[in-house]
Structure formats: C-alpha cells, structure tokens
Amino acid sequence: MKVSLFITCLVDNIFPNVGVAMTRILQAHGCDVRFSPEQTCCGQPSFNSGYCDASRDVASALIRALHEADVVVSPSGSCVGMIRHYYPELFADSPKWREMAIDVANKTYEFSQFMVNVLKVDDVGARFPHAVTYHPSCHGSRLLGVKDEPLQLLQHVRDIQLIELPYARDCCGFGGTFAVKMGDISGAMVDEKAQHVTETGAEVLVGTDMGCLMNIGGRLSRTGQSTRVMHLAELLYEGMRNSKEVLV
Amino acid sequence: MTNASESSTTVLQRAEVAMQDEFLRKAVRFTTDRLRNKKQTVTASFGNWEAWRERGEAIRAHTIANLDFYLGQFADNLEKQGAHVHFAHDAAEAVTAVRQVVREKGAKQIVKSKSMVSEEIHINQHLEEDGVRVIETDLGEYIIQLAHEAPSHIIIPAIHKNREQIRDLFEADSANNLSTETRDLTAFARRRLREAFLSADIGITGCNFGIAETGSMVLFTNEGNADMVMNIPKTHIVVMGMERILPTLSDLEVMAHLLPKSATGQNVITYMSMITGPKRSLDHDGPTDLHVIILDNGRSRQLGDAQFQAVLHCIRCGACLNVCPVYRQIGGHAYGAVYPGPIGAVLSPLLNGGEQYSDLPYASSLCGACYEACPVRIPLHDMLVHERQRQVQNGHGKPLEQLAMKGYRQMFAKPGCYRLAVRMARSFQGPLVRNGKIRARIGPLGGWTATRDFPALAKRSFRDLWPNLQNGGDSDE
Ligand code: SF4
C-alpha cells in the first residue's frame, strides 16, 4: 500500500524521531512510504485562534502536497482531527478547494487508527519491559474518536507493564496557543497532570500527540522528574528493535 | 474572592487570584470530582446513554427551530388558565415587570427558589433597592446570599465554600454557635427558611421547562423549597428564559432523565414540581395570582445563526462545568459573568454582545470534554472556536497576536520560507538552549516557560532525515 506521511510541524522540527519510528513501522508492515517536503503544518494554530485566512493559506499548501496521495498517515490525532473535522468548513466558500479538502480529509488517518483499522495490525511484535502509563489526548480521542486503537497496540507489547493514569482523560492544558495565551491556567492544568503521571510510578509516559507530550514532558522535566515521554510510534519501534535483539 | 462580574479585570487576572486560593481549589475539585463520578456511574447503569443524548438533542433542536410557534402556544395556554404573561425584551423590562407586581401587592418580603435567569437580571439587588427583602431558599443560594457573592456554579452555587466557611456565615447571621456537621447546618437553615416561607408575600422562581402543549411550568429541586415558594405565598412570579420550552409532556420525560443524571448523577430528581395556572376553586393550595415573565435578553439573536443557534438547546445542567479542566482550576467567579464554565464562556459573550466578555472564549483548551458531557450534545468547543473567529473577523484581534499570525501565515504557507525560517530559528536558539531545553521566559513563550521547559529544535529535521529513510535504508539517527 502506498502511504504518504503527514509529518506535523512539531514532529518535523522538534521530534523527528517520531517520524522516523512511524516510517519504520509502516515499512516493516509492507507499506510503500512517501513524504512530500512541500508540506508544512495543518493550520490549526491560527484556526483555533480565529485567523481563518491564515489557516486557509497554510492548509492549502498541505492539500496541494497531499491531494495525490492514496492514504495519508500522521502521528498526531489533533492535526488529523483538524483536517477531518474543520477542513471542509474552512474551504466552504470555494467549491474546487472544498472538494480537494474533503478528499484529503477522507483519506487521512492518525497513526494508531491506520495501524489497527486499515492495516488491521494490533501486534507489531514489540517487546518493551517497562512500566508505562498512557495519556489519551483530547483531540485524538474526543474529536477524532480514536479511543481504543492506541491501547490495542500497547496491550500487545510483550513484557510491558501498563499502569492506569488517574484522571487520564482530563486535558493536560496544552491546547496549542492556549498554553501561551493563558499560560498560568494551562500551567496549573499541566501541573496536575504531571503529578498524576508521577503518582503512577511509571518509567514512561506514552501518548499519540507530541503537543500534549511536549507539554507534560516540559513540566516533568521542570520539576525534576525522570519520567521518559514517548510517542506511541517511538515506543513500538523501540520495542520492535528490542525483540529483534532477543531473537538474534 | 467575591463577585468579579462588574470588574474590568481579565479572565487571566481573575484566574490568578482564584488559583492562589487553596480552599477554593480544593472545594471545587472535590465537588466536581464527586459529581462527575456519580454521573458516570448513573449513566452507565442506565444504559444507552448515547441514544438518550441523541433524543435530547433532537427534542431541543426541534423546539428551538420552531420556537416562535411553541412560545406562542405556551403563552396562549398560560393565559387560558388565568396566568399573566409578560414578554421582556431585556433585563430592564423583566425587572420592571417584577417591580410592578411587587408594588401592586405592596409586598415587603419575597422568597425565591434558585434561578439563574433571576441572577442574570440581578433581581434581588433591584428589589432590595426598593426596600423589599428577598430571601433565597435554596441552601446553596442562601449561603452565598449571606456571603454577598454570586453563584460560582450553575447547579451548586456555593461549590467554592467549605463547611467551616458556611458555619462562620451562619453564625455571623444569627449569633448562634454551630458545629460544622451537615445535620446542624441544614437544621439551622431549615428553621430560618421556614419562618421566611410563612411570612412572604410573593414567591419568585425560575422554570426548568415550560410545556407548550399544556402551559405548565416544571421545576426540579432537591430540597423541595420551590414547592413552598410557589405554593405558600399568594402571588407567584416565574422568570424564565425564552428558550426553556418543551413541546409536550412526553418530551419532559426525556429531560427528566437527562437533567438530574447529568447535573448531579442522581437517577431521578428528588422533587419535580409542576404548576399549571393559578389556584382553582377546588385546589387546596397554590398562588391566586400567577405571573410569568419570559425573557429574551440577547437570546433571540442566536436564532437563525447556524454557528450558534444550538446554544439555546442548553438545559443548564452544569455537566460541562463539572468536567471542564479549566473550571476545575479557576472556579466559577473567575469567569466574571453570571454563567461560568464552558457554557458561560460561550453564552456570556453571545448574550451580552460587545467587548465585555471577549476574552472568555479563549479560556479553554478546546479539549472537548464539555461536548462529551453535554446531555443535549451542544458542540461547545466548536462554538468557542467560532467565537474567536468572529472576533478576528470583526477586527478585535490583539495586535501582538495579529503580528504573530501574520508571521505564521508567511512562514507556513510557503514550504521554501518554512525551511529557511526553521534553519534560522535553529541557529538563533543556541544561546537559549541548555541540555536540549529552553527555560528562558522570552517573548510569547513566557507563558509557557514560566511553568515548564520547552524542547529545543532538533539538529536535523525529519525532512533532512527523509532521503535516508525512504528506501528502507537503516541510517536511523
Ligand atoms: S451546555 Fe450542555 S452540559 Fe453545559 S449546562 Fe448546558 S446542557 Fe448542561
């Protein structure tokens, strides 16, 4: 299957290893992976702040980069949510763009959603002998409706110890520009989240959205916690390499 | 922390004050936790909750889409039964209507049951200016009335108070010595309120639902106080928002499940009081004079607006407050408006128009918990985004933000510019980075770095790594 990547701006510039891990996993499952460097960002930061014109400009660059793809996979539930949920509305006034936007929206999947629902893979053969807790990001789980898929993938990892996160479904306080504009409120929210993560005693916090993980990770590191923060794809890829080492 | 509604502060400033109040935060967390856990349990054991929500949404959507018809039917039926109906365009008209009745009756003392609409028109304040004593009879409302505060939650007005604070308020009002036992505190309030019920000239209530088909008004309470308010005094005034209509009694059946389960996690409400017209000759009790004031106050502006009409579906259950992570941190007063929480952040700017509440739509991380909790599926998170968009369209964007968005647009709309900008940022970040993290409180990042680290840009971006990745080569970083 030909799979085009949408590597979000955050992953591209700050967490490129998440993109690498996702690429490797997809390749290991027989996907012919492509990446168009003409993409930048989904346009969410400006859209959620109210600047639709800016978002249209940015989103149309992404649509141009992706419109010829068969399917698109991205490591962020929030950005995929933006594309699926808001692109049709964003281009409501231009029939030509709207059609392309809907086409891109219909073929774009979040990573775990694609693995489980399209590739029908919930066991990637990974082994990860650590205590792990999972934070379900709001946009991925609520707006996009990806709830069980990440857990299905995690549950099949060998030797993993999954610890439930108290108040898991409460927002971590990221919310894009919210974290900057309402920094103190957002700070209080992430503080609570980081405390809950620490309470679990897990070595690793895993999630499916780097925005949230950057937020929680930033608070954990500021408060001197050593908890490792990983994207689901990173964890699975590291786990796949672990189990290879065992076999060899 | 008292009423912040009239202040010129921003939501962030008010939130800062609230976040320093450990009592408040503990009390709000404790109670919202309890409410949402109870709700979860009750809806799970009830079963098919999503189907019930869909029914709720359908009923509300149908009613609001045909509101003129149902309002007309409701008012006709009310009048047929002998009630007086007043349509009030704004708060001032509603206050005038209440005042007129009060003067006509020469009333000196009024008992009230909890009603958010009456908060909206500040009726107590106006009546007290006229020398009329108004006594709140809902326990929570009674407490905050003694504290001279506004409600900080739609359902639990005194959510921010703990027992010690309540005991102190009661003692100050009565010179009694009280314990902090719930039993003692409620017994004290009950004694006081009983006297008030018996001596009041007028009862004022809100209205959870007006039934168009029958001209009935329905009130839900847990303390039974609304029953007393509407049955003991000779005159009963109902103040209701114009959207609180349901077509039929069978629609009420659905709401009687959705409302208490969502609000407090109760399977059924303790008291559901229904009144259909003033006392008839064979009735044992009830008011001889019934006035119904139907308030617009900015609501009708939402009719016909595709982005916002659904806000009128709200049944004021408060479930969105209980799950809101922002509300949980800052409590209700920080919203600075009559309606707090997510519904307040959406509703307050819509009802009031203008600049007053223009920062409220930003007091949300758009996490969508409110939408998920709402028994009638109002997409509050979408509305918050749409309100922000309206503000920008109307030229109310903040200058700094406008600049930032301009920069974002230029940088991210063209892949070439994006690559260049990232390369430049990478070389500029050098002095700020320690161990791969940025801690300096610089520029717009200050709000972030005050409480958390920000990661540095990676040495090589994904697009730099891509050429080595595409053929399955194994040159991982
Ligand atoms: S918006 Fe929904 S959840 Fe919030 S108070 Fe209204 S009905 Fe309840």
XYZ file of C-alpha atoms in Angstrom, chain A:
248
model
C 0.000 0.000 0.000
C 1.271 3.455 -0.886
C 1.211 5.555 2.241
C 2.010 9.258 2.309
C 3.198 10.800 5.536
C 1.941 13.992 7.034
C 4.718 14.893 9.424
C 3.372 17.692 11.600
C 5.482 20.799 12.113
C 6.220 19.821 15.698
C 7.436 16.359 14.767
C 9.379 17.655 11.792
C 11.381 20.180 13.752
C 11.441 19.075 17.346
C 10.693 15.366 17.459
C 11.920 13.965 14.115
C 12.479 10.538 15.696
C 8.729 10.115 15.995
C 8.545 10.417 12.214
C 11.425 8.008 11.800
C 9.794 5.445 14.075
C 6.474 5.737 12.284
C 8.146 5.358 8.904
C 9.994 2.255 10.019
C 6.902 0.613 11.456
C 4.915 1.279 8.314
C 7.744 -0.037 6.144
C 8.023 -3.127 8.311
C 4.354 -3.768 7.559
C 4.839 -3.631 3.847
C 3.871 -0.044 3.178
C 5.496 1.902 0.410
C 6.057 5.099 2.399
C 6.255 8.504 0.742
C 6.867 12.010 2.003
C 6.323 15.266 0.195
C 8.586 18.022 1.511
C 6.073 20.556 0.215
C 4.035 20.125 3.425
C 4.397 22.319 6.488
C 1.541 22.459 9.031
C -2.171 21.674 9.184
C -3.137 25.267 10.014
C -4.575 24.524 13.419
C -2.702 27.173 15.461
C -4.266 30.025 13.524
C -7.641 28.338 13.046
C -8.174 27.831 16.749
C -7.079 31.392 17.433
C -9.653 32.694 15.000
C -7.489 33.512 11.972
C -9.178 31.614 9.164
C -7.430 33.384 6.289
C -4.028 32.409 7.606
C -5.242 28.846 8.093
C -6.589 28.646 4.565
C -3.202 29.643 3.148
C -1.349 27.098 5.239
C -3.932 24.370 4.756
C -3.964 24.801 1.000
C -0.206 24.178 0.924
C -0.836 20.917 2.751
C -3.712 19.951 0.478
C -1.518 20.579 -2.553
C 1.188 18.370 -1.064
C -1.216 15.549 -0.241
C -4.006 15.564 -2.770
C -2.441 12.944 -4.991
C -1.765 10.551 -2.134
C -3.688 7.273 -1.766
C -3.786 7.444 2.002
C -2.166 9.826 4.440
C -0.891 8.857 7.886
C 0.139 11.274 10.581
C 1.497 10.931 14.130
C -0.966 13.449 15.590
C -4.615 12.931 16.410
C -5.042 16.637 16.854
C -3.788 17.573 13.386
C -5.756 14.755 11.766
C -8.782 15.981 13.694
C -8.211 19.436 12.272
C -8.067 18.068 8.726
C -11.043 15.754 9.064
C -13.249 17.977 11.161
C -12.528 21.516 10.044
C -11.056 21.472 6.509
C -14.443 21.128 4.802
C -15.705 24.109 6.803
C -12.541 26.113 6.189
C -12.976 25.882 2.423
C -16.762 26.125 2.395
C -16.687 29.142 0.081
C -14.620 27.632 -2.704
C -16.150 24.571 -4.382
C -12.904 23.442 -6.007
C -10.841 23.654 -2.835
C -13.639 22.236 -0.764
C -13.743 19.122 -2.893
C -9.993 18.629 -2.569
C -10.181 19.315 1.166
C -12.885 16.703 1.656
C -10.882 14.226 -0.395
C -7.787 14.766 1.771
C -9.910 14.680 4.932
C -11.397 11.324 3.966
C -8.070 9.629 3.360
C -6.094 10.969 6.315
C -5.573 8.769 9.391
C -3.913 9.088 12.721
C -1.093 6.545 13.143
C -2.765 4.095 15.549
C -6.074 4.436 13.738
C -4.355 3.467 10.499
C -2.467 0.555 12.021
C -5.464 -1.013 13.714
C -8.366 -0.110 11.433
C -6.776 -0.022 7.988
C -3.735 -2.294 8.156
C -5.547 -4.499 10.710
C -2.391 -4.817 12.774
C -2.569 -4.566 16.527
C 0.541 -6.581 17.327
C 3.731 -5.220 15.850
C 5.838 -7.821 17.621
C 7.330 -5.391 20.076
C 8.842 -6.082 23.477
C 9.143 -3.257 25.987
C 9.905 -4.392 29.522
C 8.999 -1.185 31.344
C 6.239 0.335 33.433
C 4.226 2.560 31.117
C 1.268 4.863 31.585
C -0.881 6.248 28.761
C -2.341 9.728 28.352
C -5.181 9.854 25.803
C -5.031 13.240 24.099
C -8.289 15.152 23.919
C -8.406 15.921 20.222
C -7.408 12.448 19.138
C -9.777 10.682 21.475
C -12.753 13.057 21.518
C -12.745 14.976 18.249
C -11.341 12.205 16.110
C -12.769 9.337 18.145
C -9.552 7.312 18.347
C -10.002 5.736 21.750
C -9.192 2.011 21.791
C -6.664 1.803 18.987
C -3.593 3.031 20.875
C -4.442 0.737 23.789
C -4.886 -2.235 21.490
C -1.385 -1.676 20.163
C 0.039 -1.231 23.650
C -1.679 -4.271 25.077
C 0.054 -6.496 22.549
C 3.527 -5.342 23.512
C 5.426 -8.122 25.315
C 6.567 -7.597 28.889
C 5.079 -4.151 29.111
C 3.533 -3.172 32.415
C 0.621 -0.846 31.699
C -0.402 1.327 34.632
C -3.640 3.238 34.525
C -3.214 7.001 34.740
C -5.563 8.653 37.280
C -7.711 11.336 35.649
C -6.317 10.127 32.336
C -8.977 11.795 30.245
C -8.525 15.253 31.729
C -6.828 17.682 29.384
C -3.129 18.300 30.048
C -3.551 22.009 29.412
C -1.795 22.161 26.050
C -4.483 23.443 23.692
C -1.985 24.994 21.247
C -1.912 28.755 21.657
C -3.912 28.356 24.889
C -0.702 27.206 26.597
C 0.891 30.527 25.756
C -2.080 32.895 25.915
C -3.479 31.531 29.159
C -0.083 30.369 30.396
C -0.956 30.323 34.089
C -4.185 28.369 33.738
C -2.502 25.988 31.357
C 0.409 25.715 33.796
C -1.931 24.745 36.621
C -3.527 22.104 34.402
C -0.249 20.549 33.342
C 0.955 20.615 36.911
C -1.981 18.467 37.945
C -1.416 16.134 35.001
C 2.296 15.775 35.726
C 1.533 14.963 39.358
C -0.839 12.204 38.298
C 1.786 10.810 35.944
C 4.364 10.824 38.710
C 1.922 9.136 41.092
C 1.710 6.101 38.825
C 5.404 5.472 39.302
C 5.666 4.626 35.590
C 9.035 4.982 33.882
C 7.457 6.027 30.619
C 4.548 8.226 29.660
C 3.209 7.340 26.230
C 0.779 9.237 24.022
C -0.219 9.880 20.441
C 0.232 13.614 20.185
C 3.517 15.439 20.558
C 1.883 18.728 21.548
C 0.491 17.220 24.740
C 3.615 15.168 25.365
C 5.827 18.208 24.944
C 3.648 19.995 27.475
C 3.602 17.234 30.083
C 7.252 16.375 29.420
C 8.179 20.023 29.849
C 6.520 20.110 33.247
C 8.017 16.780 34.335
C 11.459 17.950 33.402
C 10.980 21.321 35.106
C 10.015 19.559 38.328
C 12.986 17.243 38.101
C 11.138 14.032 37.230
C 12.996 11.482 35.172
C 9.887 10.009 33.535
C 10.560 9.382 29.867
C 7.981 10.742 27.458
C 7.407 8.822 24.231
C 5.118 8.837 21.261
C 3.362 5.525 20.721
C 5.282 5.010 17.468
C 8.608 5.516 19.229
C 7.689 3.020 21.908
C 6.564 0.433 19.386
C 9.621 0.893 17.208
C 11.992 0.626 20.141
C 10.026 -2.450 21.185
C 10.375 -3.991 17.728
C 14.116 -3.479 17.859
C 14.215 -4.951 21.366
C 12.543 -8.140 20.243
C 14.856 -8.451 17.235
C 17.817 -8.309 19.559
C 16.294 -11.100 21.602
C 15.795 -13.256 18.510
C 19.356 -12.695 17.327
